[in-house]
mmCIF file of C-alpha atoms in Angstrom:
data_model
loop_
_atom_site.group_PDB
_atom_site.id
_atom_site.type_symbol
_atom_site.label_atom_id
_atom_site.label_comp_id
_atom_site.label_asym_id
_atom_site.label_seq_id
_atom_site.Cartn_x
_atom_site.Cartn_y
_atom_site.Cartn_z
ATOM 1 C CA UNK A 1 97.853 62.305 145.454
ATOM 2 C CA UNK A 2 97.347 62.837 149.034
ATOM 3 C CA UNK A 3 98.279 59.810 151.320
ATOM 4 C CA UNK A 4 97.453 59.749 154.802
ATOM 5 C CA UNK A 5 100.283 59.224 157.299
ATOM 6 C CA UNK A 6 100.182 57.667 160.766
ATOM 7 C CA UNK A 7 99.610 60.793 162.406
ATOM 8 C CA UNK A 8 96.656 61.742 160.262
ATOM 9 C CA UNK A 9 95.195 58.407 160.740
ATOM 10 C CA UNK A 10 95.639 58.931 164.582
ATOM 11 C CA UNK A 11 94.187 62.320 164.725
ATOM 12 C CA UNK A 12 91.223 61.065 162.602
ATOM 13 C CA UNK A 13 90.340 58.248 165.268
ATOM 14 C CA UNK A 14 90.882 60.769 168.006
ATOM 15 C CA UNK A 15 88.193 63.205 166.403
ATOM 16 C CA UNK A 16 85.880 60.182 166.004
ATOM 17 C CA UNK A 17 86.219 59.106 169.588
ATOM 18 C CA UNK A 18 85.697 62.605 170.954
ATOM 19 C CA UNK A 19 82.459 63.006 168.660
ATOM 20 C CA UNK A 20 81.075 59.620 169.864
ATOM 21 C CA UNK A 21 81.890 60.765 173.518
ATOM 22 C CA UNK A 22 80.208 64.408 173.037
ATOM 23 C CA UNK A 23 77.196 62.584 171.478
ATOM 24 C CA UNK A 24 77.034 60.108 174.207
ATOM 25 C CA UNK A 25 77.454 62.983 176.981
ATOM 26 C CA UNK A 26 74.549 64.844 175.266
ATOM 27 C CA UNK A 27 72.282 61.877 174.986
ATOM 28 C CA UNK A 28 72.905 60.903 178.547
ATOM 29 C CA UNK A 29 72.114 64.743 179.809
ATOM 30 C CA UNK A 30 69.018 64.579 177.873
ATOM 31 C CA UNK A 31 67.927 61.204 179.393
ATOM 32 C CA UNK A 32 68.822 62.478 182.910
ATOM 33 C CA UNK A 33 66.975 65.836 182.400
ATOM 34 C CA UNK A 34 63.740 63.751 181.251
ATOM 35 C CA UNK A 35 64.096 61.680 184.043
ATOM 36 C CA UNK A 36 64.056 64.445 186.632
ATOM 37 C CA UNK A 37 61.295 66.438 184.529
ATOM 38 C CA UNK A 38 59.110 63.100 184.943
ATOM 39 C CA UNK A 39 59.847 62.554 188.833
ATOM 40 C CA UNK A 40 58.904 66.324 189.252
ATOM 41 C CA UNK A 41 55.612 65.755 187.408
ATOM 42 C CA UNK A 42 54.771 62.802 189.762
ATOM 43 C CA UNK A 43 55.782 64.894 192.898
ATOM 44 C CA UNK A 44 53.786 67.749 191.711
ATOM 45 C CA UNK A 45 50.781 65.491 191.087
ATOM 46 C CA UNK A 46 50.920 63.929 194.478
ATOM 47 C CA UNK A 47 51.487 67.422 196.174
ATOM 48 C CA UNK A 48 48.847 69.000 194.151
ATOM 49 C CA UNK A 49 46.332 66.465 195.045
ATOM 50 C CA UNK A 50 47.161 66.924 198.635
ATOM 51 C CA UNK A 51 46.610 70.761 198.316
ATOM 52 C CA UNK A 52 43.379 69.954 196.581
ATOM 53 C CA UNK A 53 42.223 67.922 199.501
ATOM 54 C CA UNK A 54 43.300 70.533 202.127
ATOM 55 C CA UNK A 55 41.583 73.321 200.186
ATOM 56 C CA UNK A 56 38.294 71.565 199.899
ATOM 57 C CA UNK A 57 38.099 70.716 203.458
ATOM 58 C CA UNK A 58 38.936 74.270 204.312
ATOM 59 C CA UNK A 59 36.163 75.527 201.963
ATOM 60 C CA UNK A 60 33.621 73.382 203.124
ATOM 61 C CA UNK A 61 34.118 74.208 206.913
ATOM 62 C CA UNK A 62 34.429 77.622 205.845
ATOM 63 C CA UNK A 63 36.094 78.565 209.408
ATOM 64 C CA UNK A 64 39.239 78.425 211.327
ATOM 65 C CA UNK A 65 42.539 79.365 210.913
ATOM 66 C CA UNK A 66 44.293 79.090 207.483
ATOM 67 C CA UNK A 67 45.496 75.715 206.807
ATOM 68 C CA UNK A 68 49.264 74.723 206.488
ATOM 69 C CA UNK A 69 50.439 73.287 203.347
ATOM 70 C CA UNK A 70 53.249 70.862 202.856
ATOM 71 C CA UNK A 71 56.413 71.842 201.336
ATOM 72 C CA UNK A 72 55.118 75.023 200.488
ATOM 73 C CA UNK A 73 58.992 76.439 200.536
ATOM 74 C CA UNK A 74 59.864 74.082 197.800
ATOM 75 C CA UNK A 75 60.643 75.292 194.229
ATOM 76 C CA UNK A 76 57.385 75.411 192.177
ATOM 77 C CA UNK A 77 54.986 74.614 195.143
ATOM 78 C CA UNK A 78 53.762 78.467 195.250
ATOM 79 C CA UNK A 79 52.870 78.173 191.582
ATOM 80 C CA UNK A 80 51.159 74.780 192.174
ATOM 81 C CA UNK A 81 49.100 75.995 195.017
ATOM 82 C CA UNK A 82 48.077 79.220 192.971
ATOM 83 C CA UNK A 83 46.999 76.984 190.109
ATOM 84 C CA UNK A 84 45.174 74.837 192.619
ATOM 85 C CA UNK A 85 43.275 77.674 194.070
ATOM 86 C CA UNK A 86 42.452 79.114 190.752
ATOM 87 C CA UNK A 87 41.119 75.558 189.622
ATOM 88 C CA UNK A 88 39.050 75.345 192.422
ATOM 89 C CA UNK A 89 37.629 78.791 192.331
ATOM 90 C CA UNK A 90 36.379 78.058 188.754
ATOM 91 C CA UNK A 91 34.097 75.244 190.159
ATOM 92 C CA UNK A 92 32.820 76.853 193.344
ATOM 93 C CA UNK A 93 29.681 78.633 191.787
ATOM 94 C CA UNK A 94 27.327 79.521 194.583
ATOM 95 C CA UNK A 95 29.687 78.838 197.583
ATOM 96 C CA UNK A 96 31.580 81.383 199.292
ATOM 97 C CA UNK A 97 34.952 82.050 198.114
ATOM 98 C CA UNK A 98 36.016 84.001 201.219
ATOM 99 C CA UNK A 99 38.017 81.140 202.617
ATOM 100 C CA UNK A 100 40.062 80.509 199.274
ATOM 101 C CA UNK A 101 40.437 84.690 199.614
ATOM 102 C CA UNK A 102 41.986 84.058 202.969
ATOM 103 C CA UNK A 103 44.490 81.738 201.565
ATOM 104 C CA UNK A 104 45.374 83.935 198.658
ATOM 105 C CA UNK A 105 46.169 86.560 201.323
ATOM 106 C CA UNK A 106 47.915 84.526 203.963
ATOM 107 C CA UNK A 107 50.280 82.798 201.437
ATOM 108 C CA UNK A 108 50.493 86.201 199.410
ATOM 109 C CA UNK A 109 49.907 84.376 196.103
ATOM 110 C CA UNK A 110 48.576 87.605 194.567
ATOM 111 C CA UNK A 111 51.681 89.453 195.521
ATOM 112 C CA UNK A 112 53.960 86.710 194.113
ATOM 113 C CA UNK A 113 51.998 86.304 191.073
ATOM 114 C CA UNK A 114 52.379 90.347 190.416
ATOM 115 C CA UNK A 115 55.926 90.207 191.077
ATOM 116 C CA UNK A 116 56.351 87.622 188.422
ATOM 117 C CA UNK A 117 54.507 89.511 186.025
ATOM 118 C CA UNK A 118 56.586 92.434 186.759
ATOM 119 C CA UNK A 119 59.736 90.452 185.858
ATOM 120 C CA UNK A 120 58.476 88.878 182.870
ATOM 121 C CA UNK A 121 57.366 89.592 179.216
ATOM 122 C CA UNK A 122 54.948 88.693 176.391
ATOM 123 C CA UNK A 123 53.383 85.411 176.722
ATOM 124 C CA UNK A 124 54.656 84.622 180.009
ATOM 125 C CA UNK A 125 53.452 87.960 181.444
ATOM 126 C CA UNK A 126 50.014 86.986 179.785
ATOM 127 C CA UNK A 127 50.206 83.585 181.457
ATOM 128 C CA UNK A 128 50.663 84.960 184.769
ATOM 129 C CA UNK A 129 48.062 87.140 184.443
ATOM 130 C CA UNK A 130 45.409 84.802 183.286
ATOM 131 C CA UNK A 131 46.465 82.638 186.371
ATOM 132 C CA UNK A 132 46.005 85.720 188.689
ATOM 133 C CA UNK A 133 42.633 86.414 187.123
ATOM 134 C CA UNK A 134 41.259 83.140 187.825
ATOM 135 C CA UNK A 135 41.728 83.594 191.728
ATOM 136 C CA UNK A 136 39.763 85.310 194.203
ATOM 137 C CA UNK A 137 41.221 89.016 194.533
ATOM 138 C CA UNK A 138 40.478 92.339 196.318
ATOM 139 C CA UNK A 139 40.349 95.803 194.650
ATOM 140 C CA UNK A 140 43.932 96.550 195.431
ATOM 141 C CA UNK A 141 45.183 93.979 192.895
ATOM 142 C CA UNK A 142 42.996 95.791 190.300
ATOM 143 C CA UNK A 143 44.752 98.725 190.839
ATOM 144 C CA UNK A 144 48.036 97.386 190.498
ATOM 145 C CA UNK A 145 47.167 95.349 187.188
ATOM 146 C CA UNK A 146 45.665 98.343 185.644
ATOM 147 C CA UNK A 147 49.109 99.618 184.079
ATOM 148 C CA UNK A 148 49.159 96.555 182.013
ATOM 149 C CA UNK A 149 46.083 97.522 180.168
ATOM 150 C CA UNK A 150 48.096 99.703 178.092
ATOM 151 C CA UNK A 151 50.704 97.130 177.109
ATOM 152 C CA UNK A 152 51.439 96.875 173.376
ATOM 153 C CA UNK A 153 50.971 92.878 173.785
ATOM 154 C CA UNK A 154 47.197 92.247 172.785
ATOM 155 C CA UNK A 155 46.940 89.189 175.130
ATOM 156 C CA UNK A 156 48.813 90.980 177.942
ATOM 157 C CA UNK A 157 46.264 93.875 177.462
ATOM 158 C CA UNK A 158 43.181 91.707 177.567
ATOM 159 C CA UNK A 159 44.251 89.661 180.696
ATOM 160 C CA UNK A 160 45.093 92.683 182.698
ATOM 161 C CA UNK A 161 41.656 93.479 181.949
ATOM 162 C CA UNK A 162 40.179 90.084 183.063
ATOM 163 C CA UNK A 163 42.255 90.580 186.449
ATOM 164 C CA UNK A 164 40.398 93.969 186.999
ATOM 165 C CA UNK A 165 37.125 92.161 186.349
ATOM 166 C CA UNK A 166 37.725 89.689 188.527
ATOM 167 C CA UNK A 167 38.989 91.699 191.396
ATOM 168 C CA UNK A 168 36.196 94.522 191.360
ATOM 169 C CA UNK A 169 33.029 93.484 189.316
ATOM 170 C CA UNK A 170 31.248 96.559 190.630
ATOM 171 C CA UNK A 171 33.101 98.511 187.851
ATOM 172 C CA UNK A 172 32.900 95.981 184.994
ATOM 173 C CA UNK A 173 30.778 98.224 182.546
ATOM 174 C CA UNK A 174 33.422 101.075 182.966
ATOM 175 C CA UNK A 175 36.346 98.762 182.495
ATOM 176 C CA UNK A 176 34.858 97.162 179.418
ATOM 177 C CA UNK A 177 33.810 100.554 178.049
ATOM 178 C CA UNK A 178 37.276 102.041 178.395
ATOM 179 C CA UNK A 179 39.121 99.211 177.089
ATOM 180 C CA UNK A 180 41.227 100.699 174.166
ATOM 181 C CA UNK A 181 40.589 97.636 171.569
ATOM 182 C CA UNK A 182 37.570 95.976 170.127
ATOM 183 C CA UNK A 183 36.808 92.381 171.741
ATOM 184 C CA UNK A 184 37.373 89.324 169.708
ATOM 185 C CA UNK A 185 35.319 86.440 169.741
ATOM 186 C CA UNK A 186 37.767 84.614 171.758
ATOM 187 C CA UNK A 187 38.079 87.407 174.373
ATOM 188 C CA UNK A 188 34.037 87.790 174.478
ATOM 189 C CA UNK A 189 34.119 84.052 175.439
ATOM 190 C CA UNK A 190 36.650 84.428 178.233
ATOM 191 C CA UNK A 191 34.399 87.060 179.533
ATOM 192 C CA UNK A 192 31.202 84.892 179.519
ATOM 193 C CA UNK A 193 33.145 82.178 181.511
ATOM 194 C CA UNK A 194 33.579 84.816 184.241
ATOM 195 C CA UNK A 195 29.729 85.640 183.816
ATOM 196 C CA UNK A 196 29.304 81.819 184.249
ATOM 197 C CA UNK A 197 31.037 81.632 187.460
ATOM 198 C CA UNK A 198 28.887 84.321 188.936
ATOM 199 C CA UNK A 199 32.011 86.847 189.084
ATOM 200 C CA UNK A 200 30.332 89.394 186.810
ATOM 201 C CA UNK A 201 26.586 90.027 187.862
ATOM 202 C CA UNK A 202 25.550 91.926 184.770
ATOM 203 C CA UNK A 203 22.255 92.197 183.344
ATOM 204 C CA UNK A 204 22.092 92.345 179.629
ATOM 205 C CA UNK A 205 19.666 95.039 179.278
ATOM 206 C CA UNK A 206 22.187 98.176 179.834
ATOM 207 C CA UNK A 207 24.762 96.061 177.694
ATOM 208 C CA UNK A 208 22.579 95.885 174.650
ATOM 209 C CA UNK A 209 21.271 99.339 174.702
ATOM 210 C CA UNK A 210 24.687 100.724 175.441
ATOM 211 C CA UNK A 211 26.267 102.795 172.774
ATOM 212 C CA UNK A 212 29.906 101.258 173.182
ATOM 213 C CA UNK A 213 30.626 98.682 170.686
ATOM 214 C CA UNK A 214 32.198 96.264 173.245
ATOM 215 C CA UNK A 215 29.497 96.432 175.934
ATOM 216 C CA UNK A 216 26.955 95.679 173.135
ATOM 217 C CA UNK A 217 29.015 92.654 171.554
ATOM 218 C CA UNK A 218 28.906 91.348 175.329
ATOM 219 C CA UNK A 219 25.330 92.036 175.656
ATOM 220 C CA UNK A 220 24.502 90.080 172.646
ATOM 221 C CA UNK A 221 26.661 87.332 173.572
ATOM 222 C CA UNK A 222 24.871 87.164 176.985
ATOM 223 C CA UNK A 223 21.473 86.727 175.129
ATOM 224 C CA UNK A 224 22.811 84.429 172.774
ATOM 225 C CA UNK A 225 24.382 81.927 175.565
ATOM 226 C CA UNK A 226 21.537 82.096 178.080
ATOM 227 C CA UNK A 227 18.653 82.184 175.334
ATOM 228 C CA UNK A 228 17.003 85.357 176.639
ATOM 229 C CA UNK A 229 13.817 85.617 174.311
ATOM 230 C CA UNK A 230 12.835 88.884 176.152
ATOM 231 C CA UNK A 231 15.610 90.560 174.487
ATOM 232 C CA UNK A 232 13.706 90.335 170.986
ATOM 233 C CA UNK A 233 12.481 93.615 170.404
ATOM 234 C CA UNK A 234 15.924 95.175 171.276
ATOM 235 C CA UNK A 235 17.408 92.558 168.912
ATOM 236 C CA UNK A 236 15.134 93.861 166.069
ATOM 237 C CA UNK A 237 15.920 97.515 166.652
ATOM 238 C CA UNK A 238 19.659 96.603 166.590
ATOM 239 C CA UNK A 239 18.949 94.812 163.259
ATOM 240 C CA UNK A 240 17.366 97.712 161.716
ATOM 241 C CA UNK A 241 20.054 100.081 162.937
ATOM 242 C CA UNK A 242 22.408 101.351 160.171
ATOM 243 C CA UNK A 243 25.323 102.925 162.507
ATOM 244 C CA UNK A 244 27.400 99.624 162.944
ATOM 245 C CA UNK A 245 26.792 96.838 160.324
ATOM 246 C CA UNK A 246 28.704 94.466 162.566
ATOM 247 C CA UNK A 247 26.374 94.768 165.384
ATOM 248 C CA UNK A 248 23.403 94.509 163.100
ATOM 249 C CA UNK A 249 24.802 91.037 161.871
ATOM 250 C CA UNK A 250 25.441 89.956 165.165
ATOM 251 C CA UNK A 251 22.076 90.720 166.309
ATOM 252 C CA UNK A 252 20.641 88.730 163.434
ATOM 253 C CA UNK A 253 22.821 85.670 164.207
ATOM 254 C CA UNK A 254 21.349 86.240 167.907
ATOM 255 C CA UNK A 255 17.820 85.979 166.619
ATOM 256 C CA UNK A 256 18.708 82.782 164.901
ATOM 257 C CA UNK A 257 20.394 81.508 167.981
ATOM 258 C CA UNK A 258 16.903 81.844 169.972
ATOM 259 C CA UNK A 259 15.011 80.422 166.786
ATOM 260 C CA UNK A 260 12.760 83.473 166.631
ATOM 261 C CA UNK A 261 10.373 84.431 163.270
ATOM 262 C CA UNK A 262 12.932 86.152 160.767
ATOM 263 C CA UNK A 263 9.873 86.951 158.299
ATOM 264 C CA UNK A 264 10.177 90.681 159.542
ATOM 265 C CA UNK A 265 10.559 93.953 157.618
ATOM 266 C CA UNK A 266 13.639 95.053 159.531
ATOM 267 C CA UNK A 267 15.394 91.478 158.733
ATOM 268 C CA UNK A 268 14.808 91.830 155.116
ATOM 269 C CA UNK A 269 16.266 95.365 154.999
ATOM 270 C CA UNK A 270 19.424 94.086 157.021
ATOM 271 C CA UNK A 271 19.673 91.076 154.424
ATOM 272 C CA UNK A 272 19.329 93.237 151.458
ATOM 273 C CA UNK A 273 22.383 95.284 152.503
ATOM 274 C CA UNK A 274 24.737 92.303 153.241
ATOM 275 C CA UNK A 275 27.385 90.963 150.902
ATOM 276 C CA UNK A 276 26.958 87.725 149.262
ATOM 277 C CA UNK A 277 29.612 85.916 151.378
ATOM 278 C CA UNK A 278 27.766 87.437 154.468
ATOM 279 C CA UNK A 279 24.658 85.913 153.378
ATOM 280 C CA UNK A 280 25.928 82.658 152.802
ATOM 281 C CA UNK A 281 27.429 82.435 155.899
ATOM 282 C CA UNK A 282 24.010 83.229 157.480
ATOM 283 C CA UNK A 283 22.370 80.561 155.275
ATOM 284 C CA UNK A 284 24.994 77.847 156.967
ATOM 285 C CA UNK A 285 24.083 79.261 160.081
ATOM 286 C CA UNK A 286 20.387 79.005 159.676
ATOM 287 C CA UNK A 287 20.324 75.602 158.147
ATOM 288 C CA UNK A 288 22.234 74.300 161.268
ATOM 289 C CA UNK A 289 19.833 76.095 163.476
ATOM 290 C CA UNK A 290 17.107 73.994 161.873
ATOM 291 C CA UNK A 291 15.104 76.486 160.123
ATOM 292 C CA UNK A 292 12.820 75.154 157.067
ATOM 293 C CA UNK A 293 13.642 75.208 153.309
ATOM 294 C CA UNK A 294 10.645 77.351 152.669
ATOM 295 C CA UNK A 295 11.887 80.074 154.832
ATOM 296 C CA UNK A 296 15.349 80.181 153.575
ATOM 297 C CA UNK A 297 13.730 80.444 150.088
ATOM 298 C CA UNK A 298 11.685 83.363 151.004
ATOM 299 C CA UNK A 299 14.389 85.140 152.561
ATOM 300 C CA UNK A 300 16.811 84.407 149.803
ATOM 301 C CA UNK A 301 15.180 84.704 146.431
ATOM 302 C CA UNK A 302 18.013 85.066 144.089
ATOM 303 C CA UNK A 303 18.245 81.646 141.902
ATOM 304 C CA UNK A 304 21.660 80.896 142.814
ATOM 305 C CA UNK A 305 21.042 81.494 146.633
ATOM 306 C CA UNK A 306 17.972 79.320 146.383
ATOM 307 C CA UNK A 307 19.923 76.235 144.990
ATOM 308 C CA UNK A 308 22.695 76.669 147.856
ATOM 309 C CA UNK A 309 19.807 76.979 150.432
ATOM 310 C CA UNK A 310 18.654 73.446 149.078
ATOM 311 C CA UNK A 311 21.961 71.897 149.215
ATOM 312 C CA UNK A 312 22.565 72.948 152.767
ATOM 313 C CA UNK A 313 19.237 71.747 154.199
ATOM 314 C CA UNK A 314 20.033 68.566 152.466
ATOM 315 C CA UNK A 315 23.486 68.386 154.009
ATOM 316 C CA UNK A 316 22.163 69.084 157.625
ATOM 317 C CA UNK A 317 19.823 66.323 157.409
ATOM 318 C CA UNK A 318 20.160 63.570 160.180
ATOM 319 C CA UNK A 319 19.640 59.667 159.860
ATOM 320 C CA UNK A 320 16.938 59.152 162.617
ATOM 321 C CA UNK A 321 17.287 55.147 162.191
#
């Protein structure tokens, strides 16, 4: 039987004390780091509000030399200024962004972010490109960001396209048509944000009529978001087409979003070739858009589908009391 000696007991006590001291030191370091982070966040909030005030005054005046920003050489201040410029650019629809562009050029924010993009990878590179795309840029930045459109990372690839669109809106149709991957729903949403900011003056007509899948998806989204009822004949032609089933479904959803009549032969033909899951998804969308139960029964005549339509309409009723 093992019996601990005096030396063994002393070693155990020493190890316990060392473990306790190491734990206390680690907790102290974590607390100090948390306090530093909170102080830094507080300083950044104060400095960001000062930067925003200076930028708004300069934007409203529109003249004079580029203003000086306090503590710009401090660590993190340049990124803070870039984020402030990007946030202000997003809410200046209808105003001249030339003053903000002069600030970007004077402080080299675009060159600084391109350097960060070059030195980072993955999600960090995508975040830097996203911040760059939200600022007022010139054509030279679009040329330097073109190399990242061929990246293996999908997020990096798309954000590089956004930088090109923001820097050179005149080439938006060509850039979107040459994009090597189909746009997802989230990516189309980001493109529409640029459109709403007035950074992409694109009419829906050339997009909807284009043979390119990406351009058509963007065009259909524009029609849906802005409620352009004049596009109904073009939508019906896409619904009747058989070349890309996905585009026919999107055009049908766009007609529902516009609340247009669906008792058309072209619509019936499209419904006939849709799968059961696609038809149920369309029923849910039509019920949410407020189509009548009678129309749903006429379009979906199967017994199971009729009962499903009735349950959908009942579930979407709202109390008006």
